[in-house]
Tab-separated table of C-alpha atoms in Angstrom:
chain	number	residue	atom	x	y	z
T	14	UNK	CA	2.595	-9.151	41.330
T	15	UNK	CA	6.254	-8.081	41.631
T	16	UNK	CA	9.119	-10.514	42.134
T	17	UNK	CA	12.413	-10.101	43.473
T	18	UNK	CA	15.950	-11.127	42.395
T	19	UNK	CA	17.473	-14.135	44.534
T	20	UNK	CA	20.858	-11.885	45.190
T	21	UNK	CA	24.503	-14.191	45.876
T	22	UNK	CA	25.091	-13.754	49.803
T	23	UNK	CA	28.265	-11.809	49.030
T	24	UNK	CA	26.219	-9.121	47.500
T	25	UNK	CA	24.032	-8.967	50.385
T	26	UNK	CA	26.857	-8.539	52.494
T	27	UNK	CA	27.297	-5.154	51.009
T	28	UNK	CA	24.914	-2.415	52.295
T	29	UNK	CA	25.473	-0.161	49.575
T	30	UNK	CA	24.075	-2.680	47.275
T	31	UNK	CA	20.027	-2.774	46.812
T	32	UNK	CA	18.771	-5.503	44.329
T	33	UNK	CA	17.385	-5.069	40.784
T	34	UNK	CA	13.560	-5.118	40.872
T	35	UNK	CA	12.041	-7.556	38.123
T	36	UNK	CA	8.751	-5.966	37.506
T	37	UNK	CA	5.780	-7.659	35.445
T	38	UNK	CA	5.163	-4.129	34.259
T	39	UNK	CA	8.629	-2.588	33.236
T	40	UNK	CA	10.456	-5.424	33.788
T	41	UNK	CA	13.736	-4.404	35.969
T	42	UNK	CA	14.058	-1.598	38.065
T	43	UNK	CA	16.687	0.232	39.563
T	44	UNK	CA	15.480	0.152	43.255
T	45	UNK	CA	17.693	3.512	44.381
T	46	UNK	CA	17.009	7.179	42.645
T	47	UNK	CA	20.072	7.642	40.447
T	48	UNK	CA	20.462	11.177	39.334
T	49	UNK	CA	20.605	9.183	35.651
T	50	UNK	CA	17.405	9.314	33.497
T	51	UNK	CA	16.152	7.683	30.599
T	52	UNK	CA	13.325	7.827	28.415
T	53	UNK	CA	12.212	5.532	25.519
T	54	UNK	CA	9.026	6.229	23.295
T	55	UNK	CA	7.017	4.274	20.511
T	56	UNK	CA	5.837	7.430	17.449
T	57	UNK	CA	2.682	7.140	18.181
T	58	UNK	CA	2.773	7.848	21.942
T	59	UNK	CA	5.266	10.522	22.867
T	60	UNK	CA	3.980	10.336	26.505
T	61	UNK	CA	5.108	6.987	27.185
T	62	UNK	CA	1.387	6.383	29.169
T	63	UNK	CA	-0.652	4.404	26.486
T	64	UNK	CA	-0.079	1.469	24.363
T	65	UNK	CA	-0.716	2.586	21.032
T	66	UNK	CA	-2.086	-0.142	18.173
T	67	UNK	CA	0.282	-0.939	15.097
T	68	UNK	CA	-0.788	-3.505	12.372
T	69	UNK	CA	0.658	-6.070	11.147
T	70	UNK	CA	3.430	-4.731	8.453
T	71	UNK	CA	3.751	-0.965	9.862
T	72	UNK	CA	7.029	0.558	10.262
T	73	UNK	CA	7.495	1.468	13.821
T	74	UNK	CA	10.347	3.990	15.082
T	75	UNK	CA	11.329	4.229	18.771
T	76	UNK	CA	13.141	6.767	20.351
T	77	UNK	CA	14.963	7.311	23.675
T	78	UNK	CA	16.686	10.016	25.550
T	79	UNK	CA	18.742	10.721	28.652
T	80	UNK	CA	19.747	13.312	30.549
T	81	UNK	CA	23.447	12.048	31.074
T	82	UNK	CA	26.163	10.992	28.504
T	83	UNK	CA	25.413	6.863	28.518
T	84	UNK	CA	24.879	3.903	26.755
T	85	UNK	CA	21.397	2.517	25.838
T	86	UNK	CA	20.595	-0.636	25.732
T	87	UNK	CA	17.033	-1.698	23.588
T	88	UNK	CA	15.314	-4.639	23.935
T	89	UNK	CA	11.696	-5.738	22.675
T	90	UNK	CA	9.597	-8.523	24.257
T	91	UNK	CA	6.293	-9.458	22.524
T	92	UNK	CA	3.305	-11.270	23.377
T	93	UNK	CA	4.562	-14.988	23.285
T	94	UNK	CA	7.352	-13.844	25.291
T	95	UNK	CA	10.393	-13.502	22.546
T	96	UNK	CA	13.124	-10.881	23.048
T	97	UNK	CA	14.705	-9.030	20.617
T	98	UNK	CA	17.831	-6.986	21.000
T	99	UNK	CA	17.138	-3.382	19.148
T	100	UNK	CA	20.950	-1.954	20.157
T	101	UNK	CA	23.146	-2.101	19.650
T	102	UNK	CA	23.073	-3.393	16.576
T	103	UNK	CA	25.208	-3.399	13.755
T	104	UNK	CA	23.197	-1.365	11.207
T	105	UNK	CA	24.098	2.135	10.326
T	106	UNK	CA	23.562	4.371	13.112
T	107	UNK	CA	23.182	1.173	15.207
T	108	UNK	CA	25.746	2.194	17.885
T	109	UNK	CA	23.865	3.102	21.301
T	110	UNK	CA	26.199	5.933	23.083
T	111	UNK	CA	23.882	8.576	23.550
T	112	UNK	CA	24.875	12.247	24.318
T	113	UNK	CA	23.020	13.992	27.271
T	114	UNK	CA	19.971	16.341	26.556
T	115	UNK	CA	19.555	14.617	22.893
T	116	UNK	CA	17.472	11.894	21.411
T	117	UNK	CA	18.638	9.019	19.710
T	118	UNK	CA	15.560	7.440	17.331
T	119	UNK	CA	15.641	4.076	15.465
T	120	UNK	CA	15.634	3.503	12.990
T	121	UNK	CA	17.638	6.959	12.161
T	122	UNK	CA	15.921	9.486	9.542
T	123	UNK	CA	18.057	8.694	6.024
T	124	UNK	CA	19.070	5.330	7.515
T	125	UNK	CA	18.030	3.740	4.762
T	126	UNK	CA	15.968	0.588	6.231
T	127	UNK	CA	12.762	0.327	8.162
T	128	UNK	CA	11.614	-1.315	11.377
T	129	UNK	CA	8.444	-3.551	10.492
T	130	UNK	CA	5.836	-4.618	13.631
T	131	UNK	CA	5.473	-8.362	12.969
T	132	UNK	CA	4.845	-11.141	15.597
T	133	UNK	CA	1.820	-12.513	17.240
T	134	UNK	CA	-1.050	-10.091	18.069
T	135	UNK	CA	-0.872	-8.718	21.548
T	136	UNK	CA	1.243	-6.085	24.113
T	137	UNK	CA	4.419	-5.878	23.194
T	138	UNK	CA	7.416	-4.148	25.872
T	139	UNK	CA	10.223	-1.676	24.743
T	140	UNK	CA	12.543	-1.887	27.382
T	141	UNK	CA	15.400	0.924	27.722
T	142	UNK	CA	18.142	0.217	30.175
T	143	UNK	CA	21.054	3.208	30.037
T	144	UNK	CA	24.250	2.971	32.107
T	145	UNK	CA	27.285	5.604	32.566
T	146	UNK	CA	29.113	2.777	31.297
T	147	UNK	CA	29.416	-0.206	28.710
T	148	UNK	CA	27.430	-3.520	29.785
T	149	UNK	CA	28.435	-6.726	29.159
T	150	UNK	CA	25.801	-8.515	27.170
T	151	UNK	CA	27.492	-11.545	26.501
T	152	UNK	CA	25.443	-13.726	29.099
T	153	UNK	CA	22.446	-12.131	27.167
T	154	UNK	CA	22.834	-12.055	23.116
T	155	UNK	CA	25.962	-12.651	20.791
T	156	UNK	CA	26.314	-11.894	17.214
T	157	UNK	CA	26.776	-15.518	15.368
T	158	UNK	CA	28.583	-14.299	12.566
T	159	UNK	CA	29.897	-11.349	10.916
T	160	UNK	CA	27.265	-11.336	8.933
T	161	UNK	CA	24.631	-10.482	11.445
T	162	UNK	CA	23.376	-7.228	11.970
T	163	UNK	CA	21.458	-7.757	14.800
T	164	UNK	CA	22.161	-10.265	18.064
T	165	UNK	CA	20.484	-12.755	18.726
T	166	UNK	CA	19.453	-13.158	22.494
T	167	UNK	CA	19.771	-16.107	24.585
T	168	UNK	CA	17.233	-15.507	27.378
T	169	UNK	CA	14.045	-16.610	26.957
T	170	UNK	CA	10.892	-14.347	27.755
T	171	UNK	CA	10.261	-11.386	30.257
T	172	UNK	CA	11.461	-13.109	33.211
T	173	UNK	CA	14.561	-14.230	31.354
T	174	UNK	CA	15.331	-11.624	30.524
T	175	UNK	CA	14.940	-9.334	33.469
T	176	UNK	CA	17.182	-12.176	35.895
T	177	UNK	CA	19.741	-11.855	33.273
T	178	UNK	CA	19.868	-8.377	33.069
T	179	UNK	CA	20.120	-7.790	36.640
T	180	UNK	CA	23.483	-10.051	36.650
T	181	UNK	CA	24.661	-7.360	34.462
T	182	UNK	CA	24.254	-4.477	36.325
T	183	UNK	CA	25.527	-5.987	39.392
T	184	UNK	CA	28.779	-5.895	39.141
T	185	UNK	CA	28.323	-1.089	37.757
T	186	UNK	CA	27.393	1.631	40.506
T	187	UNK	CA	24.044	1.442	41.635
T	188	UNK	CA	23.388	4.951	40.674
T	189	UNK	CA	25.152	4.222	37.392
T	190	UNK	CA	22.046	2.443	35.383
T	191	UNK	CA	18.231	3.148	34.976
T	192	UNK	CA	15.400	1.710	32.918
T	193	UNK	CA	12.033	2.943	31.319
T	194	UNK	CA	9.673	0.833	29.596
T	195	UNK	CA	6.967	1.610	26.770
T	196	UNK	CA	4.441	-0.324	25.336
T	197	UNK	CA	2.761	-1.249	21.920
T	198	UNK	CA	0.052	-3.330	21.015
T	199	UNK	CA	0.404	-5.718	17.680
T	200	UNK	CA	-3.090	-6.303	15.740
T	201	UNK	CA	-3.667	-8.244	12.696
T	202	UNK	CA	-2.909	-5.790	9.836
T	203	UNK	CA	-6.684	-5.133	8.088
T	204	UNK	CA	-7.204	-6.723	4.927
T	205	UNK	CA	-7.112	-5.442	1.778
T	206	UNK	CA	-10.564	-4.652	-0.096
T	207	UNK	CA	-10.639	-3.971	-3.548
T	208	UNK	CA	-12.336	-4.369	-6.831
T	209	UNK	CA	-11.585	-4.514	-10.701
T	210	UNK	CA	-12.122	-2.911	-13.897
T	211	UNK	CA	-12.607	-4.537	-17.213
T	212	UNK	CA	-12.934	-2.448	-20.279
T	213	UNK	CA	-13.563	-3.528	-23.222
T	214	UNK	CA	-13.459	-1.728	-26.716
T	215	UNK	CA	-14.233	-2.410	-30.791
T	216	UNK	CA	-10.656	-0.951	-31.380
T	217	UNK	CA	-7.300	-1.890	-31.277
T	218	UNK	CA	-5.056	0.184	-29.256
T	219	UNK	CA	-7.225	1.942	-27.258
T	220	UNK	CA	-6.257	2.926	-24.178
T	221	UNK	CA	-7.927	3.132	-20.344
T	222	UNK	CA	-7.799	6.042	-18.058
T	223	UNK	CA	-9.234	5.645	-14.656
T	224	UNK	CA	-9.615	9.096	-12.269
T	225	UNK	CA	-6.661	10.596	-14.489
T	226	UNK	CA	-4.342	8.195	-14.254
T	227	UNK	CA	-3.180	6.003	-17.404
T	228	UNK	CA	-3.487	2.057	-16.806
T	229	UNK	CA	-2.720	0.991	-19.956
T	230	UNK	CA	-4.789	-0.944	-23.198
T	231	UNK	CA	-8.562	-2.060	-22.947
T	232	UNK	CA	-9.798	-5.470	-23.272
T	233	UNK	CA	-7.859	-5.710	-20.097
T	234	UNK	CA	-9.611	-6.270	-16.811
T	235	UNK	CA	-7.581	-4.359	-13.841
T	236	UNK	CA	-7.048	-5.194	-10.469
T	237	UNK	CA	-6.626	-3.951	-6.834
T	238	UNK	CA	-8.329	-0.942	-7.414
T	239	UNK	CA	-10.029	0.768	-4.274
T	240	UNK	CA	-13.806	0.836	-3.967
T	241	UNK	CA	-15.513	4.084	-5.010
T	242	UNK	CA	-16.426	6.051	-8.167
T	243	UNK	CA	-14.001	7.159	-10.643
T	244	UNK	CA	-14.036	8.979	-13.883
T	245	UNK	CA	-13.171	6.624	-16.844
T	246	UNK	CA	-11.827	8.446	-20.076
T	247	UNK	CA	-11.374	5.755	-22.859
T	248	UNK	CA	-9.047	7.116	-26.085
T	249	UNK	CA	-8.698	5.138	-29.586
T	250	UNK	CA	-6.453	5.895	-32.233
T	251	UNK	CA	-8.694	8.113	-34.690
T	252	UNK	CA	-11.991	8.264	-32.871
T	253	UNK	CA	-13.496	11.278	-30.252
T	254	UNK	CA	-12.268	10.046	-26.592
T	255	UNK	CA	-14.581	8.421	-24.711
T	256	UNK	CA	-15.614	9.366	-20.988
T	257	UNK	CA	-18.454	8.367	-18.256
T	258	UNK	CA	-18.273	7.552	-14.547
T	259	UNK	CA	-17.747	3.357	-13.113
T	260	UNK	CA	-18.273	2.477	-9.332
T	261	UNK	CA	-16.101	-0.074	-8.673
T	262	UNK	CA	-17.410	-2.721	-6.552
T	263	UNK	CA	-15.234	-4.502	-3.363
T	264	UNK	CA	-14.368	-7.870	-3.985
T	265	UNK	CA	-16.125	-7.320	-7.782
T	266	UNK	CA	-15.586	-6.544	-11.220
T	267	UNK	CA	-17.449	-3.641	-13.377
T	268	UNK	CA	-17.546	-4.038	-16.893
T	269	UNK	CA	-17.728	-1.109	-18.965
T	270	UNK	CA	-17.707	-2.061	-22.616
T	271	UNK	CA	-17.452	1.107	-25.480
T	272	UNK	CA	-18.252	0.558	-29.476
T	273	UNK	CA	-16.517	3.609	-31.034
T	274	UNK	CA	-18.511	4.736	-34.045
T	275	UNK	CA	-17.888	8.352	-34.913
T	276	UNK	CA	-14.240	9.416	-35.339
T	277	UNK	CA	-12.699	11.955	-33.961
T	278	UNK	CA	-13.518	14.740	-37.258
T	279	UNK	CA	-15.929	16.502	-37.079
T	280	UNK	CA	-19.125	15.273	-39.327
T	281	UNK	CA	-19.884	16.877	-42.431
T	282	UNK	CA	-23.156	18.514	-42.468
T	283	UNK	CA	-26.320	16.400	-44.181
T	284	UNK	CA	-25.814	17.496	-47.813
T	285	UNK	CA	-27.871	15.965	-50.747
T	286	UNK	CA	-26.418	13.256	-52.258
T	287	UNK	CA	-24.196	13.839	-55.065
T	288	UNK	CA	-25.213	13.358	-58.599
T	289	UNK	CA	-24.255	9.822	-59.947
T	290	UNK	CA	-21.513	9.565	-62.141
T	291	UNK	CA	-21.056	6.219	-63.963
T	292	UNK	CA	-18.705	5.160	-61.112
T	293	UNK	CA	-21.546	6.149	-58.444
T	294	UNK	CA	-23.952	3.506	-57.377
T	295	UNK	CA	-27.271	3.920	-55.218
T	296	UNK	CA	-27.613	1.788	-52.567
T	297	UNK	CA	-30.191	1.915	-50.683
T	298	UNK	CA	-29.664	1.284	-46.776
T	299	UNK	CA	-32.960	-0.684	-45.072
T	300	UNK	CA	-33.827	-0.751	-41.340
T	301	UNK	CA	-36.657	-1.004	-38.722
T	302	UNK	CA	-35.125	1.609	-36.540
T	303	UNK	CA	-36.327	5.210	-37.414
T	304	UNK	CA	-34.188	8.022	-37.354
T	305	UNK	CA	-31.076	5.615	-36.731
T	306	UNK	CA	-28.263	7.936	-37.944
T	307	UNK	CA	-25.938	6.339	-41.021
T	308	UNK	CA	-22.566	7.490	-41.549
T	309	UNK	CA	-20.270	5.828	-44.255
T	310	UNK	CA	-16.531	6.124	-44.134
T	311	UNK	CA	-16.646	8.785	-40.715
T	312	UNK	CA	-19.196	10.991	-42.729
T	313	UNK	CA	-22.647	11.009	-41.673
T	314	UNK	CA	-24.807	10.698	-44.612
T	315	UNK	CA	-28.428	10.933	-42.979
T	316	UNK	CA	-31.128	9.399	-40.793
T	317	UNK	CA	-33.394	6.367	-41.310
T	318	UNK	CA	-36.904	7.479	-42.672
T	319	UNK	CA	-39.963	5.337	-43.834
T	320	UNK	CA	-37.877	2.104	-43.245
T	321	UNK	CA	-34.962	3.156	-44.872
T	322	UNK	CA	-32.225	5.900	-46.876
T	323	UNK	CA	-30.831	6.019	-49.924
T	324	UNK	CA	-26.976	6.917	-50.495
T	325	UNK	CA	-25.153	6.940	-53.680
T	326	UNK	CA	-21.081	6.069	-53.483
T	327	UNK	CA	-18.476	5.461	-55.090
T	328	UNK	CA	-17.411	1.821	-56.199
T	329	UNK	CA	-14.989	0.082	-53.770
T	330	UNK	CA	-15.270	-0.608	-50.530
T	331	UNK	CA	-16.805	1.620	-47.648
T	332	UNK	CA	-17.590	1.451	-43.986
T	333	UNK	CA	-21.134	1.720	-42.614
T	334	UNK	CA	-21.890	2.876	-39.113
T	335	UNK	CA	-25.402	2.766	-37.669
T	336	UNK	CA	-26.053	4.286	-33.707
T	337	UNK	CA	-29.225	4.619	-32.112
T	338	UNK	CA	-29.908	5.251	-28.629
T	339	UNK	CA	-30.923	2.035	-26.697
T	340	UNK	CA	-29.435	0.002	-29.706
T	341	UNK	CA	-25.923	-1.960	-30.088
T	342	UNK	CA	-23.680	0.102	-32.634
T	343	UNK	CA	-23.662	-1.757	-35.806
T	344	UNK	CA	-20.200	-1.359	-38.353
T	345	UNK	CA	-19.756	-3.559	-41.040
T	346	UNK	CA	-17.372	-2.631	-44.365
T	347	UNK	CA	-19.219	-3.375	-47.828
T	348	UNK	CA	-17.723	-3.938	-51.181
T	349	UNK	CA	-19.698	-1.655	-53.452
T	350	UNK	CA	-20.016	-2.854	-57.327
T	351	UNK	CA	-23.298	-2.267	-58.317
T	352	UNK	CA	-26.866	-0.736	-57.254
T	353	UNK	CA	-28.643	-2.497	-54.343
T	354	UNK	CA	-30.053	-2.701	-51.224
T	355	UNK	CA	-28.670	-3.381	-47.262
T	356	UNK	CA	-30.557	-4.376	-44.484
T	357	UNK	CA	-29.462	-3.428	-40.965
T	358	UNK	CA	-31.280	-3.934	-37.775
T	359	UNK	CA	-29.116	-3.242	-35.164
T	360	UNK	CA	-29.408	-5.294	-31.780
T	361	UNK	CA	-30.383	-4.341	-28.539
């Protein structure tokens, strides 16, 4: 339901004068036609008919225009009723002389700041009042300091707002202002959903790679990451890289967890073992696991047969891999002195 202004009897007196309409829809309205127009619009609604949705946190820009050289005046009321002056402010490009036929958006492209929705969910009101002349706002906002970059505004909610507005414009030309109002609505922002990543590997330094981009050393678990599937390349210093596919979970964590075995040169082909030299000592490898493939210092030296292989090396100390499929990669490093025998069932 629309109310009406309480106007002094002096004003009333004049019949040139019609009253300021406070409107529960836009507000105040100019009651006369002025040959003045303005226009104000929220980005996402360049009609100025609907009141489009922004979350919680989302930059908003709003934009006005008129068809006469004037200054606009912005103000926002949200849900619960608070008003906030828009311009002018003191911010660069905060000024709010507008020249006729153009369109004056804030915050400015290249402005260097954003305007974030915030507030209590609900309908929120852009009002845009433009007059042929400055307004005096000073029964309306005030800048505390010089400090401030934007005023803060005495009147309290819609109606506030609207009486004291129309106290403004009383004493301008009745043709000389005009208002248009748009609308917003302000809904909780959505929340975030996201899983993690832990990767885990048998070598120092080794480094994660998730859908190409670089997150940095396994044994790490990672966080935030969006809910899908991803292609994981792992890389460790001297070894081939590693690569599958992880689906990471929301609100989870996937654990992916690599055992390099065979470096990164290529493997010698299976040879027969040399001939033993006095320095050269067979040692004969033992395992329940047929045809689990041996390697010894990055060289693979055979397969498991009849329970076991024999390999002759050098004395010292070596490294012995083992890798079956459906079995745990065994690597253990051996100080060699004398002829013998090692037993190595790897674990499931």
């Amino acid at each position: 339901m629309k109310k009406f202004l309480m106007i002094p009897a002096l004003l009333l007196a004049s019949s040139a004068y019609a009253a300021p309409k406070i409107s529960a829809q836009s507000i105040i309205v100019n009651p006369t036609q002025p040959d003045l127009s303005v226009q104000v619009r929220v980005n996402k609604d360049s009609t100025g008919n609907a009141a489009p949705n922004y979350a919680v946190g989302e930059n908003i820009t709003i934009s006005t225009s008129v068809n006469r050289d004037a200054y606009v005046y912005l103000f926002n009321v949200d849900s619960t009723g608070e008003v906030t002056q828009i311009l002018p402010n003191r911010l660069q490009g905060g000024g709010n002389f507008v020249k006729a036929n153009t369109t004056a958006v804030f915050p400015a492209a290249g402005s260097g700041f954003t305007f974030t929705v915030d507030g209590q969910s609900g309908l929120n009101k852009v009002l845009a009042l433009a007059s042929l002349t400055q307004l005096n706002l000073d029964q309306i906002s005030s800048f505390k300091n010089a400090q401030d970059q934007f005023a803060t505004v005495k009147a309290k909610g819609q109606d506030g707002l609207a009486q004291a507005l129309s106290i403004v414009v009383s004493p301008v030309q009745q043709n000389s202002w005009v208002s248009d109002t748009a609308f917003f609505n302000v809904v909780a922002a959505a929340p975030v959903r996201t899983g993690n990543l832990f990767v885990g590997t048998n070598v120092t330094g080794s480094t994660v790679i998730l859908n190409g981009r670089t997150l940095g050393v396994a044994n790490t678990t990672y966080t935030g990451i969006a809910p899908g599937s991803y292609p994981v390349r792992v890389k460790a210093p001297g070894f081939a890289d590693y690569t599958t596919t992880v689906r990471i979970l929301e609100n989870g964590t996937t654990n992916l967890n690599v055992d390099f075995a065979v470096r990164a040169t290529a493997p010698a082909p299976v040879r027969p073992a040399p001939v033993t030299n006095a320095n050269n000592y067979s040692v004969v490898i033992r395992s329940s696991v047929a045809g689990a493939r041996v390697f010894v210092d990055g060289v693979e030296a055979g397969a498991v047969q009849n329970g076991g292989i024999t390999l002759n090396v050098g004395r010292g100390s070596h490294e012995i891999v083992m890798i079956a499929p459906g079995y745990r990669t065994f690597l253990n490093t051996y100080n060699i002195t004398q002829n013998g025998q090692i037993t190595i069932n790897p674990t499931r």
